[in-house]
Short mmCIF file of C-alpha atoms and ligand atoms in Angstrom, two decimals:
data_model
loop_
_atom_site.label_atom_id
_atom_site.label_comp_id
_atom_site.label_asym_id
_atom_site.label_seq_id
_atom_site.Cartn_x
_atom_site.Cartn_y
_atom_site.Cartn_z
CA UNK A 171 -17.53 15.31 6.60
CA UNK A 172 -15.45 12.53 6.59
CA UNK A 173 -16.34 10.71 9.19
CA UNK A 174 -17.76 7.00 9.12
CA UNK A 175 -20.71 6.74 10.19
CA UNK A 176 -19.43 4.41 12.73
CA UNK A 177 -17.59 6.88 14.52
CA UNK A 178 -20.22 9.13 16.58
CA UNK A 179 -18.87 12.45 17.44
CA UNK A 180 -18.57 12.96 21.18
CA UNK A 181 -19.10 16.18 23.61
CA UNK A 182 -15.90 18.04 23.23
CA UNK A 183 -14.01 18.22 26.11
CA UNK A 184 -12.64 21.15 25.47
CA UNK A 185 -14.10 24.66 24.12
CA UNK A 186 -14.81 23.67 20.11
CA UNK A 187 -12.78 25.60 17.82
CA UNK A 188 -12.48 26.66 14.57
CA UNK A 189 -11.23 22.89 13.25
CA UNK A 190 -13.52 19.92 13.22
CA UNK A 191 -11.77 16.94 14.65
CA UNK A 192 -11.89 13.79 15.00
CA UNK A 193 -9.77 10.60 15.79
CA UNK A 194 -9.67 7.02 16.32
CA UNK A 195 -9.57 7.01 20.02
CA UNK A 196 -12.15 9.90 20.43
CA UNK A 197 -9.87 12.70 21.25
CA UNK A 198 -10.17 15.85 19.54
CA UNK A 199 -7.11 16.42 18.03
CA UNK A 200 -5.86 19.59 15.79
CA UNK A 201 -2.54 20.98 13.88
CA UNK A 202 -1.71 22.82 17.02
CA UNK A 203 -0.89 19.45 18.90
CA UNK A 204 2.19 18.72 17.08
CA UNK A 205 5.48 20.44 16.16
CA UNK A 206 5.55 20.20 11.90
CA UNK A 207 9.02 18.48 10.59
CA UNK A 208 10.65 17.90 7.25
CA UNK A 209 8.56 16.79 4.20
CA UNK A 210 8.87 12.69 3.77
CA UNK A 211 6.40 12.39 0.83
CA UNK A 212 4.69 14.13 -2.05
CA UNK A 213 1.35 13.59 -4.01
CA UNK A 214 -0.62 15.11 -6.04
CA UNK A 215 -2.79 16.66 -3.75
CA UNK A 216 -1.20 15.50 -0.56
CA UNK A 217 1.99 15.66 1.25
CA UNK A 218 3.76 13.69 3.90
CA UNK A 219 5.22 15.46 7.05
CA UNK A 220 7.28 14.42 10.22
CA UNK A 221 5.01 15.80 13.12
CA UNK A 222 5.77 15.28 16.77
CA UNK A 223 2.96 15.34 19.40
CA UNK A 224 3.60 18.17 21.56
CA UNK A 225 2.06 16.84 24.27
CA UNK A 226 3.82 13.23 24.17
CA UNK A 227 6.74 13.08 22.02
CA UNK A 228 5.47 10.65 20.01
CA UNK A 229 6.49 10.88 16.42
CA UNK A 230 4.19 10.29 13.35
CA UNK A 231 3.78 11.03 9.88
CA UNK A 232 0.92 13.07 9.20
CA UNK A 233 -0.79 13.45 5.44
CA UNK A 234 -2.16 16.90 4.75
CA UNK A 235 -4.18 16.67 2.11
CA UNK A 236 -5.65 20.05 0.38
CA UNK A 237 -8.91 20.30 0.46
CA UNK A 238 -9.61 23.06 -2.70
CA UNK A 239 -7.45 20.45 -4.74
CA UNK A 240 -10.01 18.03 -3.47
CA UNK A 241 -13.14 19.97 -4.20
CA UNK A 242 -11.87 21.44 -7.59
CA UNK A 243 -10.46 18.10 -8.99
CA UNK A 244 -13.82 16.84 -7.86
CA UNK A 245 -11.68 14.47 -5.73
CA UNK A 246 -13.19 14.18 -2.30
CA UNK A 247 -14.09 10.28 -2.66
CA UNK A 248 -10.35 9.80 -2.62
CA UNK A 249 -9.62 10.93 0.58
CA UNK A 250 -12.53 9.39 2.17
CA UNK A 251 -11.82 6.06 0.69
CA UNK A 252 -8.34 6.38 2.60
CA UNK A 253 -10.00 6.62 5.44
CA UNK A 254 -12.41 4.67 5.40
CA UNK A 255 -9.90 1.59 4.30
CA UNK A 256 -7.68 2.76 6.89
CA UNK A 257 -10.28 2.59 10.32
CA UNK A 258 -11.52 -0.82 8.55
CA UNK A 259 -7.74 -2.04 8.92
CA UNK A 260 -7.43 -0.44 12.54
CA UNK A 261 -4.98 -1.96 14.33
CA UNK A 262 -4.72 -5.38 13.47
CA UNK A 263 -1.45 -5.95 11.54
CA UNK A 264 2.06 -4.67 12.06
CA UNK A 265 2.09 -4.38 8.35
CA UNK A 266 -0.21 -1.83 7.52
CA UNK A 267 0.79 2.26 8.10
CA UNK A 268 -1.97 2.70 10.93
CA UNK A 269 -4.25 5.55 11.69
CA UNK A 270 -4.36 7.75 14.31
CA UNK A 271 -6.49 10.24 13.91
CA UNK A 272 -7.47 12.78 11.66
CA UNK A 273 -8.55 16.23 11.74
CA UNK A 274 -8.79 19.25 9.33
CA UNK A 275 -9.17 23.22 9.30
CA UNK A 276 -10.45 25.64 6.80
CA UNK A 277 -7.34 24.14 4.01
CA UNK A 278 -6.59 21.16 4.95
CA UNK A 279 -7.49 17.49 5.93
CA UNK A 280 -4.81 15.34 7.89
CA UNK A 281 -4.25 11.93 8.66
CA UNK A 282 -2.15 11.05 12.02
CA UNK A 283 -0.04 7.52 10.46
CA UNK A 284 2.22 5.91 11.45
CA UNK A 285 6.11 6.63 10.89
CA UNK A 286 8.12 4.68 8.39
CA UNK A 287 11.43 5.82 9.60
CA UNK A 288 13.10 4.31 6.58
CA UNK A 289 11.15 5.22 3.68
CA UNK A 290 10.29 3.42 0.17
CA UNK A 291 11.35 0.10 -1.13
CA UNK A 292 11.62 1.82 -4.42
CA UNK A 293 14.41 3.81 -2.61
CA UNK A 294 16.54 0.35 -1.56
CA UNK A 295 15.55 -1.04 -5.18
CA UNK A 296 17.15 2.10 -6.62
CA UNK A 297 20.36 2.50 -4.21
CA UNK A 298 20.93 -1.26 -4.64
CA UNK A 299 19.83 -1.57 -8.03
CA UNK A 300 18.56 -4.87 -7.29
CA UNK A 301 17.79 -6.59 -3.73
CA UNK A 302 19.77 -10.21 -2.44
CA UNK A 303 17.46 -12.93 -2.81
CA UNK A 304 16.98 -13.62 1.25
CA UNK A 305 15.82 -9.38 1.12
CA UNK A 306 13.66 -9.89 -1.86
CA UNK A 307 11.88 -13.18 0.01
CA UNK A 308 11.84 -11.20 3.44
CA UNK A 309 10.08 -8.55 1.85
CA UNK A 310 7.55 -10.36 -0.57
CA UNK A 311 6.84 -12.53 2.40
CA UNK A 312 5.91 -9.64 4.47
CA UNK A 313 3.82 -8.11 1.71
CA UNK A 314 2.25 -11.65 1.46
CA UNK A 315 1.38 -11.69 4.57
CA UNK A 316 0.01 -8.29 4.83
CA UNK A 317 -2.01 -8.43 1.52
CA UNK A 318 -3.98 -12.01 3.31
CA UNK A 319 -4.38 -9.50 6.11
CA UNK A 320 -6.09 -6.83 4.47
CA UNK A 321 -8.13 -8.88 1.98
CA UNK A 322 -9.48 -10.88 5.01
CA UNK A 323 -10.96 -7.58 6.04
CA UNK A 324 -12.55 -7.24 2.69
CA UNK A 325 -10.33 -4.22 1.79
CA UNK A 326 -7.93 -4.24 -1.86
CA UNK A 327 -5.31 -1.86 -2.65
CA UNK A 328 -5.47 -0.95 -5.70
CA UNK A 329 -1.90 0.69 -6.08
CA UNK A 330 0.55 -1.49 -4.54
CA UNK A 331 4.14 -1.04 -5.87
CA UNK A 332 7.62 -0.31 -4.40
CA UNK A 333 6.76 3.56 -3.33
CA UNK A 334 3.82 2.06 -1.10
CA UNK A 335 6.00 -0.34 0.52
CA UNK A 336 7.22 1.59 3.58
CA UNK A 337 9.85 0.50 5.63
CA UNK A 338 9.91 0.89 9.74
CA UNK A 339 12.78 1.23 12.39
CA UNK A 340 13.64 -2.52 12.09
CA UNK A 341 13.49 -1.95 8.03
CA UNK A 342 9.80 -4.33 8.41
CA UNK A 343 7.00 -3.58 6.33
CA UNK A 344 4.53 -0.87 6.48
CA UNK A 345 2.18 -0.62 3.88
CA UNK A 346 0.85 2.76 3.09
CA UNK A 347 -1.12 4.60 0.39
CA UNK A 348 -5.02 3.69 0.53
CA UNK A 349 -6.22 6.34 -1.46
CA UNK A 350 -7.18 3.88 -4.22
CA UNK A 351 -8.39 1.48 -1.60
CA UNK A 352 -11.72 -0.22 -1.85
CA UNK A 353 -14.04 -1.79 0.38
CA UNK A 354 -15.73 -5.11 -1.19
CA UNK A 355 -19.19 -4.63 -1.17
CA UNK A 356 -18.98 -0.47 -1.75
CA UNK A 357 -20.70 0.69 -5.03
CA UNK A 358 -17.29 1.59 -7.48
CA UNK A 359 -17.08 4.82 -7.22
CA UNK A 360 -14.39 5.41 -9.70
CA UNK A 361 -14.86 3.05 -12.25
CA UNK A 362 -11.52 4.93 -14.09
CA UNK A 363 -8.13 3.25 -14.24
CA UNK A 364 -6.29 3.93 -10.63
CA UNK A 365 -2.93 2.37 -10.23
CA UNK A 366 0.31 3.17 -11.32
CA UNK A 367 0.93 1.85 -15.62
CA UNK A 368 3.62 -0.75 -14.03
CA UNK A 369 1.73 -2.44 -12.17
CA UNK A 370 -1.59 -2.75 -13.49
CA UNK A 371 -3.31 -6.10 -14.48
CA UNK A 372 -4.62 -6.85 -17.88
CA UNK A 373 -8.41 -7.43 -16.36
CA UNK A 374 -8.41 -3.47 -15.23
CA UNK A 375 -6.91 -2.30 -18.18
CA UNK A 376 -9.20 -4.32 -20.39
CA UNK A 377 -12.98 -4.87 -18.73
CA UNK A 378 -12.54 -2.31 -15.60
CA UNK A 379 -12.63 -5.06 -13.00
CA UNK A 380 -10.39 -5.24 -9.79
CA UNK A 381 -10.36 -8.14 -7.46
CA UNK A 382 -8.18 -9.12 -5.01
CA UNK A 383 -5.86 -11.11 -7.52
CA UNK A 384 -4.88 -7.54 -8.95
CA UNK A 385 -2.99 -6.89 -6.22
CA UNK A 386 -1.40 -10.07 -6.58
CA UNK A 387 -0.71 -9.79 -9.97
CA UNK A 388 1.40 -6.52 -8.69
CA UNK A 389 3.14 -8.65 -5.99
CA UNK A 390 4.49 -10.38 -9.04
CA UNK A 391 5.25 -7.20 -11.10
CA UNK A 392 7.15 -6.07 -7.62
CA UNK A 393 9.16 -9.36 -7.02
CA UNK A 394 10.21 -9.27 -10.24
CA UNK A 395 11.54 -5.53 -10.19
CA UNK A 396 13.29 -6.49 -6.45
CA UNK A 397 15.14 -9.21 -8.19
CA UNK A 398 15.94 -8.11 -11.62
CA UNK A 399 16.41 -4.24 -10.98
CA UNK A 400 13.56 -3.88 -13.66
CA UNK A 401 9.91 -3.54 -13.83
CA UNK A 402 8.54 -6.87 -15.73
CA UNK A 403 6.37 -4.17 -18.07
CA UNK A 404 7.97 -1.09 -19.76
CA UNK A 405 7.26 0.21 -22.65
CA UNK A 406 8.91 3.42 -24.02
CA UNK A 407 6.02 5.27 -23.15
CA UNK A 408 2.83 4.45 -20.57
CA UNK A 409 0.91 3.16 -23.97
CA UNK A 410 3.74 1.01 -24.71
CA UNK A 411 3.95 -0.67 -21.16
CA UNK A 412 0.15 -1.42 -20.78
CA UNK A 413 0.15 -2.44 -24.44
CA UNK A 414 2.74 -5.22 -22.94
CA UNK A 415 1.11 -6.34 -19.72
CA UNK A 416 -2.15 -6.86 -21.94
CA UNK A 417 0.21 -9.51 -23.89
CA UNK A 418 1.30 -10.40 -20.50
CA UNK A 419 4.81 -9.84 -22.31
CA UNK A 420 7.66 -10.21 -20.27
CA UNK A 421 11.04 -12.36 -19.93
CA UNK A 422 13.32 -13.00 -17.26
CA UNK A 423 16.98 -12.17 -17.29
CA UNK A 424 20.00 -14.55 -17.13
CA UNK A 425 20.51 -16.16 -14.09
CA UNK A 426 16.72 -15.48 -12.11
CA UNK A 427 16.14 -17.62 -9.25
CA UNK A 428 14.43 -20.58 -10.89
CA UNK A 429 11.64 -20.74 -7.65
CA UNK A 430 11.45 -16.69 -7.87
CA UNK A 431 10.25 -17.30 -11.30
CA UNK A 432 8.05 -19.63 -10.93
CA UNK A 433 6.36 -17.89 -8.44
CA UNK A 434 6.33 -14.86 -10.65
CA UNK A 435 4.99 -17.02 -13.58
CA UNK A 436 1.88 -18.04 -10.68
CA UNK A 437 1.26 -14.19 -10.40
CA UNK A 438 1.47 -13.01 -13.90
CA UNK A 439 -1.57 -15.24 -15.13
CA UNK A 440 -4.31 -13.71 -17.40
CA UNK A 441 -7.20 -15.15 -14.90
CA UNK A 442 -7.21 -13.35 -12.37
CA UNK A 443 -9.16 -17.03 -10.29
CA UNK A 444 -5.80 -18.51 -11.47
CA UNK A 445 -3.25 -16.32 -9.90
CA UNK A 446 -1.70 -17.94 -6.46
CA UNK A 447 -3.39 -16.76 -3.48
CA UNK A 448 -6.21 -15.65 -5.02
CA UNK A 449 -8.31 -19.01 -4.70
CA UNK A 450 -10.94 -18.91 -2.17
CA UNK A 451 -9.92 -21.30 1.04
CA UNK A 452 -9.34 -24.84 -0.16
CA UNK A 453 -8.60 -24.02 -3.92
CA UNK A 454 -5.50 -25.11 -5.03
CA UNK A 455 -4.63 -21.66 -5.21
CA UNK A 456 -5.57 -19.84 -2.46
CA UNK A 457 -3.46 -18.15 0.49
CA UNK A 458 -2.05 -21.40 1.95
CA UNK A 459 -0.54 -22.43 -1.07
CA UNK A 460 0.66 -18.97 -1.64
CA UNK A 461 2.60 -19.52 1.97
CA UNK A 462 3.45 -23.37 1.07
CA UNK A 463 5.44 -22.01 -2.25
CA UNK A 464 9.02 -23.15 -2.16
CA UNK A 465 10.28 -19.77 -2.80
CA UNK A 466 9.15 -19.49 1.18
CA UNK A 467 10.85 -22.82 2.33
CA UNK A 468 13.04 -20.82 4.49
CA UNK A 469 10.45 -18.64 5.71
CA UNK A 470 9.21 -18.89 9.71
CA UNK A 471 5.68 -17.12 8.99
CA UNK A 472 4.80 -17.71 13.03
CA UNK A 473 8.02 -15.30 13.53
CA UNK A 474 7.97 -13.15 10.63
CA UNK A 475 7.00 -10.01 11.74
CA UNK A 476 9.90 -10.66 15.42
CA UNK A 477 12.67 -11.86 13.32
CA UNK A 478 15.52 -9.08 12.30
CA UNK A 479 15.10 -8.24 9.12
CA UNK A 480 18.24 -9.70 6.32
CA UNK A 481 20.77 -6.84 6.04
CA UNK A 482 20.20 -4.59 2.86
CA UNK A 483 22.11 -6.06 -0.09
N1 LIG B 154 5.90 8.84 3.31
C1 LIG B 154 4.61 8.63 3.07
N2 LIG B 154 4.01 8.10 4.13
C2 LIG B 154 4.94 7.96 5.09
C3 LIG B 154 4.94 7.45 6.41
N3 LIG B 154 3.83 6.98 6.96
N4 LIG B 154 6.10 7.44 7.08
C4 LIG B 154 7.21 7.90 6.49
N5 LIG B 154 7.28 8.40 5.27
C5 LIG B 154 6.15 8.43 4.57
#
C-alpha cells in the first residue's frame, strides 16, 4: 500500500470497487475517470500518458507504473519514494510537476501530475543544439529557484538533468521525475548508484553519499550542456565519463560566457560544503549567494515565475 501514513483512508462515498484509491484531496479516484491520450514519456517500468478527466476536462499527465515490473525487479521502494517526495512537495511551488492523486488496479499504479504541455529541456537543447544565454539564465534561474524550494522541504532529487526539466504552457519550469527522490532523515534505502552517468557527482560515485550539493553539482553539469551543446562529462563509454567527473575533468569551449563559467566552476567543486548554494544560511555559500551571482544580475527573482519566458533560441 502506498499510502503515507499521513493520509487516512476515508469512507468511500461510493460502492468500493475492485481498485484501491486514493488521492490528495480525498476523492476516490480510478482509470475509469479519465479518457487515456497519446504516450508523452517512457521509463523503465513506467510510462507517461495524456489523460483527460471525464468528469471536468481537466487535462493531466498520468504515470502508470507496472506493478509485476515493480514486484519482480524488487522495485517497489521506487515508486513509493515518488510519492512520498511528491505529497511532501504538495503544492507549494509552481516549479515542481504536482500530484494529484493516485490510484491503482490489479496491473498498475498511477500518479495524476501535472501537464508539461511542452515537454523536455533535453528536447530544446537538442532542436537548438545549444540555448541563447538570456534562455539558459531563465532556465537555470528557475531550476535555482525550485531546487531552494524543494531542499527547504528536506527533499533531494537525485536525478536532475535536462529530461527532468519539464516545460509548461508558458515554456516555465516543471520539475518532474522523483523516483530517485529522498527524504532527509529516511534510512537510505538504496544505497546503489541512482542518477543518470552525466550527471553524477564524484562524492556518489566514490563514498555513496548524496547531499543536497549533488544536485547542485548537476545544475552545473546542466548549465554547462544548455550553453555549450555538450555535457561537461563524456567519456566514450559510461566508465569513461564517470572516470572523468571523478577527475572533475572538463574544459570550456571558445567563447563561454565568462560569468556562466564561473558559476559552473562554483558547481563543479570536489566538496560537496564548497559548491554554491549548498552552504547552510549565512555561509558564504549558501542559497543567497547562489541568487546574488552575477550570472543573475538581470534576474527579477520576486517576478520570476509571472514574467514571459525569453523566446527559444
Ligand atoms: N513526460 C513525463 N512527465 C510528463 C508530464 N508531467 N507532462 C508532460 N510530459 C511528461
Amino acid at each position: 500500500d502506498l499510502r503515507p501514513s499521513e493520509m487516512k483512508p476515508r469512507a468511500p462515498s461510493r460502492p468500493p470497487s475492485k481498485s484501491r484509491n486514493s488521492s490528495v484531496n480525498g476523492r476516490g479516484v480510478s482509470a475509469s475517470d479519465f479518457t487515456f491520450g497519446r504516450q508523452l514519456g517512457q521509463g523503465s517500468y513506467s510510462s507517461v500518458m495524456y489523460a483527460k478527466s471525464v468528469s471536468t476536462g481537466e487535462e493531466y499527465a498520468i504515470k502508470v507504473i507496472d506493478k509485476g515490473h515493480l514486484k519482480r525487479k524488487d522495485k517497489t521502494h521506487i515508486a513509493q519514494a515518488e510519492r512520498n517526495t511528491l505529497v511532501k512537495l504538495g503544492s507549494g511551488h509552481p516549479g515542481i510537476v504536482r500530484l494529484h492523486s493516485t490510484f491503482q488496479d490489479n496491473w498498475s499504479l498511477y500518479f495524476v501530475l501535472d501537464l508539461a504541455r511542452n515537454g523536455e529541456l533535453q528536447s530544446r537543447i537538442s532542436n537548438l543544439g545549444s540555448l541563447s544565454l538570456p534562455c539558459a539564465r531563465y532556465y537555470t534561474a528557475q531550476i535555482v529557484d525550485t531546487l531552494g524550494y524543494i531542499h527547504s522541504k528536506g527533499v533531494l532529487h537525485r536525478d536532475l538533468k535536462p529530461e527532468n526539466v519539464l516545460l509548461d504552457d508558458n515554456f516555465r519550469v516543471k520539475i518532474c521525475d522523483f523516483g530517485t527522490g529522498k527524504i532527509l532523515g529516511d534510512s537510505d534505502r538504496a544505497a546503489t548508484f541512482v542518477g543518470t552517468p552525466q550527471y553524477v557527482s564524484p562524492e556518489l560515485l566514490e563514498r555513496n553519499e548524496t547531499t543536497k550539493s549533488s544536485d547542485y553539482w548537476a545544475l552545473g553539469c546542466i548549465v554547462y550542456q544548455m550553453i555549450s551543446g555538450k555535457f561537461a562529462f563524456h567519456g566514450l563509454s559510461d566508465y569513461l565519463t564517470l572516470e572523468k567527473i571523478k577527475k572533475i575533468d572538463y574544459s570550456f569551449p571558445e567563447g563561454f560566457d565568462e560569468e556562466a563559467k564561473d558559476l559552473v566552476q562554483k558547481f563543479l567543486i570536489r566538496d560537496p560544503a564548497q559548491r554554491l548554494g549548498a552552504g547552510p544560511p549565512g555561509s558564504p555559500n549558501d542559497v543567497r549567494a547562489l541568487r546574488s551571482h552575477p550570472f543573475f544580475a538581470s534576474i527579477n527573482w520576486a517576478t520570476l515565475w509571472s514574467d514571459p519566458a525569453p523566446p527559444f533560441e
